[in-house]
Short mmCIF file of C-alpha atoms in Angstrom, two decimals:
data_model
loop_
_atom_site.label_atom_id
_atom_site.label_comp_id
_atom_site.label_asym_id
_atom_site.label_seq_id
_atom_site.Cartn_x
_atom_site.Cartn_y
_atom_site.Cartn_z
CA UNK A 156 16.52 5.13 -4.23
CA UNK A 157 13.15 6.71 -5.06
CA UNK A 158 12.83 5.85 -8.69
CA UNK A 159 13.11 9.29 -9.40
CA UNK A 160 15.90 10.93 -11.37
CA UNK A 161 17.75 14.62 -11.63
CA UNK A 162 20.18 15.91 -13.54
CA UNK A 163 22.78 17.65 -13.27
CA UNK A 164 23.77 17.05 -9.86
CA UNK A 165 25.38 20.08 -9.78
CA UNK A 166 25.40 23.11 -11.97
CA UNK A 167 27.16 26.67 -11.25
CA UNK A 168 26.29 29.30 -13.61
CA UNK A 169 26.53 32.58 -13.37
CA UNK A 170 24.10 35.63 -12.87
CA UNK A 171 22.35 36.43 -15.66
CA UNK A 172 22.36 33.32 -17.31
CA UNK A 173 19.77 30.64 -17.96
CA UNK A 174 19.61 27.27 -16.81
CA UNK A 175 17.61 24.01 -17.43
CA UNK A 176 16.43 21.32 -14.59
CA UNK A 177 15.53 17.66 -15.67
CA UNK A 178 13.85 15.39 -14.03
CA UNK A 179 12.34 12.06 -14.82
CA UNK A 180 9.14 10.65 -12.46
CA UNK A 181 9.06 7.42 -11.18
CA UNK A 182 7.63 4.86 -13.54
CA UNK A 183 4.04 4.80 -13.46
CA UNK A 184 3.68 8.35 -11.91
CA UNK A 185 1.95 11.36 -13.38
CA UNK A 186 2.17 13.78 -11.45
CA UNK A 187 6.06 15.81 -11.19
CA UNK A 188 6.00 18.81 -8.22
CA UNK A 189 8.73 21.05 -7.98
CA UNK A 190 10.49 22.66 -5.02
CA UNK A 191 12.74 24.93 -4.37
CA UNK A 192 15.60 24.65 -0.87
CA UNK A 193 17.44 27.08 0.29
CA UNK A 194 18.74 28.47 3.54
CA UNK A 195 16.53 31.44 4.06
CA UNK A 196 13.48 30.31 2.49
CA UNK A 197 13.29 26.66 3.28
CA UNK A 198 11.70 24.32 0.86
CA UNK A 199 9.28 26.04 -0.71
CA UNK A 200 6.90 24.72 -3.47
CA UNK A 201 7.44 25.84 -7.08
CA UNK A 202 5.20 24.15 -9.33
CA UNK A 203 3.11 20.80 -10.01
CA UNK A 204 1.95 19.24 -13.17
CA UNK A 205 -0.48 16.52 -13.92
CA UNK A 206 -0.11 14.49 -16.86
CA UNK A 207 1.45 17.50 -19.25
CA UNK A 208 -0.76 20.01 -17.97
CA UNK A 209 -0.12 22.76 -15.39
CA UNK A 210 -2.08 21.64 -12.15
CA UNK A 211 -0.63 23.88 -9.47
CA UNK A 212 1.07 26.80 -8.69
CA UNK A 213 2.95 28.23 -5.43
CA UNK A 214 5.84 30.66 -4.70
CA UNK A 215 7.40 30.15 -8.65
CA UNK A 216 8.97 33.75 -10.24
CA UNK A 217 7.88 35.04 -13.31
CA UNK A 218 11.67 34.30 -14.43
CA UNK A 219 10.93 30.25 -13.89
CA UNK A 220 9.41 27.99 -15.66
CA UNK A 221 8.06 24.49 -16.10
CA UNK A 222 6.76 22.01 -18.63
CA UNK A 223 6.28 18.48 -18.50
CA UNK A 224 6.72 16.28 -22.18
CA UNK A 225 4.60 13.60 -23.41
CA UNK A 226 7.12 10.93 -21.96
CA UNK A 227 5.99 12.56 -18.32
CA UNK A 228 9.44 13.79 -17.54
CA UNK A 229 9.35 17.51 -16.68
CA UNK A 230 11.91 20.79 -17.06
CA UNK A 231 12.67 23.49 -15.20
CA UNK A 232 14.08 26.49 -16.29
CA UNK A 233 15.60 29.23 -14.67
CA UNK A 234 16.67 32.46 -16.46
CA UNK A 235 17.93 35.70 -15.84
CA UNK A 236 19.56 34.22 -12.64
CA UNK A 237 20.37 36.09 -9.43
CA UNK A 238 22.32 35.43 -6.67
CA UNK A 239 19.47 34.38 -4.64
CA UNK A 240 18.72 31.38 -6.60
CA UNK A 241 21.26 29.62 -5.77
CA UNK A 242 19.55 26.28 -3.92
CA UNK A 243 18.60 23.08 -3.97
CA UNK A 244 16.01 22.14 -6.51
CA UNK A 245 14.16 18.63 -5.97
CA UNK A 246 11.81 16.87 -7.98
CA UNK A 247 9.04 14.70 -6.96
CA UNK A 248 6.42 12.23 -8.73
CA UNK A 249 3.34 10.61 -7.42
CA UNK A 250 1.44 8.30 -9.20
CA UNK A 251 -2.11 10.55 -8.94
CA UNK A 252 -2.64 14.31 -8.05
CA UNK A 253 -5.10 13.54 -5.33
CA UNK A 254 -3.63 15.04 -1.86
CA UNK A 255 -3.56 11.43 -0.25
CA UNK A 256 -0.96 10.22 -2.90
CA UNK A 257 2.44 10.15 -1.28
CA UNK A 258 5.32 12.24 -3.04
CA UNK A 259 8.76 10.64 -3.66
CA UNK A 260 11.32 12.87 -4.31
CA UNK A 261 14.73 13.00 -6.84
CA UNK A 262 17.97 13.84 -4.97
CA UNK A 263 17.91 16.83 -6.30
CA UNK A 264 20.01 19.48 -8.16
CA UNK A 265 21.97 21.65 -6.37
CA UNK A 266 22.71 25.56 -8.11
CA UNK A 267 25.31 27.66 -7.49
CA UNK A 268 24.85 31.30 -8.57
CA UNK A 269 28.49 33.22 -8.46
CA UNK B 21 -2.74 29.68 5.01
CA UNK B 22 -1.79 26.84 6.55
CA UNK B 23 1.67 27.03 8.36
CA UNK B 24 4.13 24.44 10.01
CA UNK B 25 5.74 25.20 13.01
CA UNK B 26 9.03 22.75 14.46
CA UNK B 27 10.12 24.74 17.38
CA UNK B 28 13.37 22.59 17.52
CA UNK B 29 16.32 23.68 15.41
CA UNK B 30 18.00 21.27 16.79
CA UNK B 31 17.61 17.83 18.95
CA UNK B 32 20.17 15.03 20.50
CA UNK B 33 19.77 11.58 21.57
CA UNK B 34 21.89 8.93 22.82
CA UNK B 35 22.46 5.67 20.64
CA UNK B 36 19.37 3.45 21.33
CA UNK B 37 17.40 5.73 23.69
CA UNK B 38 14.55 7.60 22.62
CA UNK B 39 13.55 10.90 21.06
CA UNK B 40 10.66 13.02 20.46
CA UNK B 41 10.41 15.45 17.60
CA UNK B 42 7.89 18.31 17.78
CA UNK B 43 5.57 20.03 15.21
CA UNK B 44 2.37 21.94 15.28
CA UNK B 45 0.52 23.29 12.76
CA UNK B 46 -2.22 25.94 12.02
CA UNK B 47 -5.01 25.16 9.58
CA UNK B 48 -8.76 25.97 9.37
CA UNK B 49 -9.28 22.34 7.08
CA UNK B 50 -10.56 19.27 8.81
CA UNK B 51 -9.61 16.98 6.11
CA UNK B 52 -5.59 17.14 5.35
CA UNK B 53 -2.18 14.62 5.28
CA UNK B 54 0.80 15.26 7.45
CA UNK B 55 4.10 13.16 6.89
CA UNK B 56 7.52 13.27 8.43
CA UNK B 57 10.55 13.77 5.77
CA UNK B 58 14.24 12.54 6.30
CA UNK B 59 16.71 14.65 4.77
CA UNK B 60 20.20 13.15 5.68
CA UNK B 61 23.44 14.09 4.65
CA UNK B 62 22.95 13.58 1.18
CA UNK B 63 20.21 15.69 0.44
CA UNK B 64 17.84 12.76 -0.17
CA UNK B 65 14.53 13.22 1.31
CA UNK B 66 13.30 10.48 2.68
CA UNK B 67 9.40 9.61 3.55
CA UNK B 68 9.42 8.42 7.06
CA UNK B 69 6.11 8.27 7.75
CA UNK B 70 2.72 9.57 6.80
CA UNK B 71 -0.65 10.27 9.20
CA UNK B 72 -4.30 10.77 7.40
CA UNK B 73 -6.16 13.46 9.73
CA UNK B 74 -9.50 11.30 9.76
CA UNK B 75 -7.65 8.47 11.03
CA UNK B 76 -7.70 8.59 15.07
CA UNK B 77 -5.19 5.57 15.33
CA UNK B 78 -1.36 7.05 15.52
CA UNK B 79 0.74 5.92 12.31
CA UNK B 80 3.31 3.71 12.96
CA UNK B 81 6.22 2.61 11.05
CA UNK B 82 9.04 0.36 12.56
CA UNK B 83 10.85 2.52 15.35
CA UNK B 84 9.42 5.73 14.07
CA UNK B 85 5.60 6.03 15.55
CA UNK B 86 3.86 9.43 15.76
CA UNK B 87 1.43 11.14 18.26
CA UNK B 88 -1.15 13.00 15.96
CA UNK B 89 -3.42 15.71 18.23
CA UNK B 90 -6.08 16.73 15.71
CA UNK B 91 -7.75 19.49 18.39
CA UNK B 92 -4.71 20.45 19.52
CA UNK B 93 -3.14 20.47 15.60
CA UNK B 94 -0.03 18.28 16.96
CA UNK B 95 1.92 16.02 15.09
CA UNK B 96 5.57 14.88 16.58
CA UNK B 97 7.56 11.75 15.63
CA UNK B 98 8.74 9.03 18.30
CA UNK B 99 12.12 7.81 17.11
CA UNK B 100 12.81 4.60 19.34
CA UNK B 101 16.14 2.72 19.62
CA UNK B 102 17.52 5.43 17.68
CA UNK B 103 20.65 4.21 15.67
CA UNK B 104 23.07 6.43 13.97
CA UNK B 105 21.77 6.25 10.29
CA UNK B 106 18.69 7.89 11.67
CA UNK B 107 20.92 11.37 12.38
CA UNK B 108 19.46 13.94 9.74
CA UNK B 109 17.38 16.80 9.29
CA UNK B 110 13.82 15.87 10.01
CA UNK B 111 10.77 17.84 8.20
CA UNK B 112 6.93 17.84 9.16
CA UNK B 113 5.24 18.87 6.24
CA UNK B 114 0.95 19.11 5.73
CA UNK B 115 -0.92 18.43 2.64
CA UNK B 116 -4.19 19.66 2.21
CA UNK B 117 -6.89 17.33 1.29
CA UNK B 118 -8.98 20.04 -0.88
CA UNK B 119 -8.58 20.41 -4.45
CA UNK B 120 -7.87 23.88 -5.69
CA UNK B 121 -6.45 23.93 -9.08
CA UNK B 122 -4.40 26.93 -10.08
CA UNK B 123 -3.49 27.08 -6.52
CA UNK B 124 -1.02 26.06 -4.13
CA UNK B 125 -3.34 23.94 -1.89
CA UNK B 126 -2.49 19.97 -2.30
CA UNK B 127 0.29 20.74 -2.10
CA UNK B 128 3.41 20.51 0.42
CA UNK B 129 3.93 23.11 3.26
CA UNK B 130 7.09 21.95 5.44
CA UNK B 131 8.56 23.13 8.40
CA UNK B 132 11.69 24.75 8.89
CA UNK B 133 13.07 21.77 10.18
CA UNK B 134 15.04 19.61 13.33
CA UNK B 135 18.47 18.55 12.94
CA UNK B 136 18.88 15.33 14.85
CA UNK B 137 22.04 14.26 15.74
CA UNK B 138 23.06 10.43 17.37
CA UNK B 139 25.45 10.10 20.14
CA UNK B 140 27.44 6.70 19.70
#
Protein backbone atom coordinates (compact mmCIF):
# COMPACT_ATOMS: atom_id res chain seq x y z
CA UNK A 1 0.00 0.00 0.00
CA UNK A 2 1.36 3.40 -1.07
CA UNK A 3 -0.50 5.67 1.25
CA UNK A 4 -2.18 6.96 -1.55
CA UNK A 5 -5.91 6.72 -2.21
CA UNK A 6 -8.48 6.68 -5.45
CA UNK A 7 -11.82 6.55 -5.81
CA UNK A 8 -13.99 5.05 -7.50
CA UNK A 9 -12.31 2.00 -8.41
CA UNK A 10 -14.31 1.71 -11.19
CA UNK A 11 -16.64 4.00 -13.00
CA UNK A 12 -18.48 3.35 -16.53
CA UNK A 13 -20.19 6.26 -17.91
CA UNK A 14 -21.18 6.92 -20.98
CA UNK A 15 -20.07 9.25 -23.94
CA UNK A 16 -20.88 12.51 -23.48
CA UNK A 17 -21.02 12.62 -19.96
CA UNK A 18 -18.81 14.07 -17.26
CA UNK A 19 -16.93 12.44 -14.70
CA UNK A 20 -14.95 13.28 -11.48
CA UNK A 21 -11.48 11.51 -10.25
CA UNK A 22 -10.44 11.74 -6.47
CA UNK A 23 -7.52 11.21 -5.12
CA UNK A 24 -5.96 11.78 -1.76
CA UNK A 25 -1.77 12.14 -1.48
CA UNK A 26 0.09 10.41 0.90
CA UNK A 27 0.33 12.16 4.23
CA UNK A 28 2.93 14.64 4.25
CA UNK A 29 3.11 14.98 0.38
CA UNK A 30 2.48 18.05 -1.72
CA UNK A 31 2.84 17.39 -4.73
CA UNK A 32 -0.34 15.07 -6.69
CA UNK A 33 0.71 14.12 -10.67
CA UNK A 34 -1.73 12.69 -12.80
CA UNK A 35 -1.55 10.04 -15.51
CA UNK A 36 -3.40 8.72 -17.85
CA UNK A 37 -3.06 4.37 -19.09
CA UNK A 38 -4.34 3.05 -21.79
CA UNK A 39 -3.57 0.48 -24.43
CA UNK A 40 -2.58 2.61 -27.34
CA UNK A 41 -1.11 5.44 -25.64
CA UNK A 42 0.63 3.98 -22.67
CA UNK A 43 0.90 5.95 -19.52
CA UNK A 44 1.07 9.18 -20.40
CA UNK A 45 1.36 12.23 -18.04
CA UNK A 46 -1.68 14.48 -17.51
CA UNK A 47 -1.05 17.00 -15.03
CA UNK A 48 0.99 17.91 -11.70
CA UNK A 49 0.24 20.28 -8.95
CA UNK A 50 2.28 21.66 -6.16
CA UNK A 51 0.74 22.67 -3.07
CA UNK A 52 -2.80 23.97 -4.78
CA UNK A 53 -1.18 25.48 -7.59
CA UNK A 54 -0.79 24.22 -11.19
CA UNK A 55 3.01 23.21 -11.54
CA UNK A 56 3.04 21.15 -14.71
CA UNK A 57 1.47 20.33 -17.69
CA UNK A 58 1.82 17.34 -20.37
CA UNK A 59 -0.47 15.55 -22.89
CA UNK A 60 -3.96 16.80 -20.75
CA UNK A 61 -7.18 17.77 -23.33
CA UNK A 62 -8.78 20.88 -23.19
CA UNK A 63 -11.94 18.68 -22.06
CA UNK A 64 -9.85 17.65 -18.62
CA UNK A 65 -9.24 19.18 -15.82
CA UNK A 66 -7.52 19.37 -12.47
CA UNK A 67 -7.49 21.16 -9.14
CA UNK A 68 -6.01 20.36 -6.00
CA UNK A 69 -8.02 21.73 -2.44
CA UNK A 70 -6.53 23.22 0.51
CA UNK A 71 -6.56 19.69 2.31
CA UNK A 72 -3.91 18.67 -0.72
CA UNK A 73 -6.20 16.09 -2.16
CA UNK A 74 -6.71 16.73 -5.90
CA UNK A 75 -9.74 16.13 -8.72
CA UNK A 76 -9.89 15.22 -11.94
CA UNK A 77 -12.48 15.81 -14.20
CA UNK A 78 -13.34 14.52 -17.38
CA UNK A 79 -16.21 15.86 -19.54
CA UNK A 80 -17.68 15.55 -22.74
CA UNK A 81 -16.31 11.91 -22.76
CA UNK A 82 -15.38 9.86 -25.82
CA UNK A 83 -14.77 6.52 -26.39
CA UNK A 84 -11.14 6.94 -26.30
CA UNK A 85 -10.97 7.81 -22.76
CA UNK A 86 -11.70 4.96 -21.52
CA UNK A 87 -8.29 3.99 -19.28
CA UNK A 88 -6.69 3.74 -16.36
CA UNK A 89 -6.23 6.91 -14.43
CA UNK A 90 -3.53 6.83 -11.48
CA UNK A 91 -2.63 9.25 -9.02
CA UNK A 92 0.63 9.93 -7.48
CA UNK A 93 2.07 12.17 -4.49
CA UNK A 94 5.57 13.05 -3.58
CA UNK A 95 6.45 14.83 -0.72
CA UNK A 96 8.43 17.87 -2.87
CA UNK A 97 8.25 18.80 -6.65
CA UNK A 98 11.96 18.60 -7.10
CA UNK A 99 12.71 15.79 -9.93
CA UNK A 100 14.79 13.64 -7.36
CA UNK A 101 11.62 13.11 -5.14
CA UNK A 102 10.29 9.64 -5.77
CA UNK A 103 6.50 9.35 -6.92
CA UNK A 104 4.16 6.81 -5.21
CA UNK A 105 1.28 6.07 -6.96
CA UNK A 106 -2.79 5.29 -6.01
CA UNK A 107 -4.11 2.06 -7.56
CA UNK A 108 -5.84 3.84 -9.71
CA UNK A 109 -9.31 4.32 -11.33
CA UNK A 110 -10.18 2.44 -14.06
CA UNK A 111 -13.00 4.19 -16.85
CA UNK A 112 -15.06 2.58 -19.02
CA UNK A 113 -16.53 4.69 -21.86
CA UNK A 114 -19.60 2.60 -23.65
CA UNK B 1 12.11 15.18 -26.12
CA UNK B 2 13.29 12.68 -24.20
CA UNK B 3 11.97 9.12 -25.14
CA UNK B 4 12.08 5.55 -23.50
CA UNK B 5 12.65 2.73 -25.47
CA UNK B 6 12.00 -1.28 -23.87
CA UNK B 7 12.52 -3.31 -26.92
CA UNK B 8 10.97 -6.36 -25.04
CA UNK B 9 7.22 -6.78 -25.14
CA UNK B 10 7.65 -9.57 -23.54
CA UNK B 11 10.34 -11.71 -21.34
CA UNK B 12 10.39 -15.35 -19.47
CA UNK B 13 12.40 -16.79 -16.81
CA UNK B 14 12.52 -19.88 -14.94
CA UNK B 15 11.68 -19.87 -11.07
CA UNK B 16 14.98 -18.79 -9.34
CA UNK B 17 17.19 -18.20 -12.41
CA UNK B 18 17.94 -14.93 -13.63
CA UNK B 19 16.65 -12.24 -15.96
CA UNK B 20 17.65 -9.17 -17.62
CA UNK B 21 15.26 -6.44 -18.60
CA UNK B 22 16.28 -3.91 -21.27
CA UNK B 23 15.74 -0.10 -21.73
CA UNK B 24 17.46 2.70 -23.47
CA UNK B 25 16.73 6.02 -23.63
CA UNK B 26 17.38 9.24 -25.70
CA UNK B 27 18.01 12.54 -23.95
CA UNK B 28 20.26 15.58 -24.59
CA UNK B 29 20.25 16.32 -20.33
CA UNK B 30 23.18 15.21 -18.28
CA UNK B 31 21.46 15.56 -15.07
CA UNK B 32 18.10 13.24 -14.90
CA UNK B 33 16.42 10.10 -12.59
CA UNK B 34 15.53 6.79 -14.10
CA UNK B 35 13.49 4.17 -11.97
CA UNK B 36 12.03 0.80 -12.73
CA UNK B 37 8.05 0.48 -12.05
CA UNK B 38 6.16 -2.85 -11.18
CA UNK B 39 2.80 -3.00 -12.44
CA UNK B 40 1.39 -6.52 -11.48
CA UNK B 41 -1.84 -7.88 -11.90
CA UNK B 42 -3.58 -5.48 -9.95
CA UNK B 43 -2.76 -2.43 -11.55
CA UNK B 44 -0.61 -1.23 -8.63
CA UNK B 45 2.54 0.32 -9.67
CA UNK B 46 5.11 -0.50 -7.77
CA UNK B 47 8.67 1.46 -7.35
CA UNK B 48 11.28 -1.15 -7.76
CA UNK B 49 14.09 0.72 -7.92
CA UNK B 50 15.47 4.13 -8.68
CA UNK B 51 19.18 5.21 -10.33
CA UNK B 52 20.43 9.10 -10.00
CA UNK B 53 22.43 9.75 -13.43
CA UNK B 54 25.45 11.46 -11.48
CA UNK B 55 25.83 8.48 -9.46
CA UNK B 56 28.43 5.99 -11.29
CA UNK B 57 27.73 3.13 -8.67
CA UNK B 58 24.72 0.73 -10.09
CA UNK B 59 21.52 0.94 -7.71
CA UNK B 60 20.79 -1.96 -5.99
CA UNK B 61 17.85 -3.14 -4.19
CA UNK B 62 17.51 -6.78 -2.80
CA UNK B 63 17.39 -9.20 -5.94
CA UNK B 64 16.60 -6.41 -8.30
CA UNK B 65 20.15 -4.54 -9.19
CA UNK B 66 20.49 -2.42 -12.36
CA UNK B 67 23.29 -1.77 -14.97
CA UNK B 68 23.07 2.09 -15.67
CA UNK B 69 25.31 3.07 -19.09
CA UNK B 70 25.25 6.87 -18.92
CA UNK B 71 27.32 7.18 -22.56
CA UNK B 72 25.62 4.59 -23.91
CA UNK B 73 21.98 5.97 -22.28
CA UNK B 74 21.33 2.24 -20.88
CA UNK B 75 19.43 1.36 -18.03
CA UNK B 76 18.17 -2.52 -17.64
CA UNK B 77 17.10 -4.27 -14.41
CA UNK B 78 18.81 -7.63 -13.09
CA UNK B 79 16.04 -9.64 -11.48
CA UNK B 80 17.96 -12.51 -9.53
CA UNK B 81 16.36 -15.62 -7.94
CA UNK B 82 13.32 -14.56 -9.58
CA UNK B 83 10.19 -15.87 -7.63
CA UNK B 84 6.73 -15.84 -8.93
CA UNK B 85 5.33 -12.63 -7.19
CA UNK B 86 7.89 -10.83 -9.25
CA UNK B 87 5.73 -11.82 -12.71
CA UNK B 88 4.29 -8.33 -13.92
CA UNK B 89 4.59 -5.71 -16.31
CA UNK B 90 7.84 -3.91 -15.77
CA UNK B 91 8.23 0.00 -16.78
CA UNK B 92 11.55 2.11 -17.18
CA UNK B 93 10.54 5.49 -16.86
CA UNK B 94 13.15 8.93 -16.86
CA UNK B 95 12.69 12.02 -14.92
CA UNK B 96 14.33 14.99 -15.85
CA UNK B 97 16.34 16.80 -13.34
CA UNK B 98 15.60 20.48 -14.87
CA UNK B 99 12.91 22.58 -13.69
CA UNK B 100 10.56 23.89 -16.31
CA UNK B 101 7.37 25.05 -14.92
CA UNK B 102 4.38 25.13 -17.21
CA UNK B 103 5.99 22.27 -18.85
CA UNK B 104 6.10 18.68 -18.96
CA UNK B 105 9.81 18.28 -17.98
CA UNK B 106 10.15 16.74 -14.22
CA UNK B 107 8.09 14.87 -15.00
CA UNK B 108 7.59 10.98 -15.87
CA UNK B 109 8.26 9.58 -19.43
CA UNK B 110 7.80 5.60 -19.32
CA UNK B 111 8.32 3.03 -21.64
CA UNK B 112 5.94 0.98 -23.32
CA UNK B 113 6.70 -1.72 -21.18
CA UNK B 114 8.00 -5.77 -20.56
CA UNK B 115 5.66 -8.28 -19.44
CA UNK B 116 7.57 -10.75 -17.35
CA UNK B 117 6.24 -13.89 -16.76
CA UNK B 118 7.73 -16.79 -13.99
CA UNK B 119 7.93 -20.36 -14.87
CA UNK B 120 7.27 -22.51 -11.60
Amino acid sequence: DSGVTQTPKHLITATGQRVTLRCSPRSGDLSVYWYQQSLDQGLQFLIQYYNGEERAKGNILERFSAQQFPDLHSELNLSSLELGDSALYFCASSVGDTAGKTQYFGPGTRLLVL
Amino acid sequence: AQTVTQSQPEMSVQEAETVTLSCTYDTSESDYYLFWYKQPPSRQMILVIRQEAYKQQNATENRFSVNFQKAAKSFSLKISDSQLGDAAMYFCAYRSAGRNYGGSQGNLIFGKGTKLSVKP
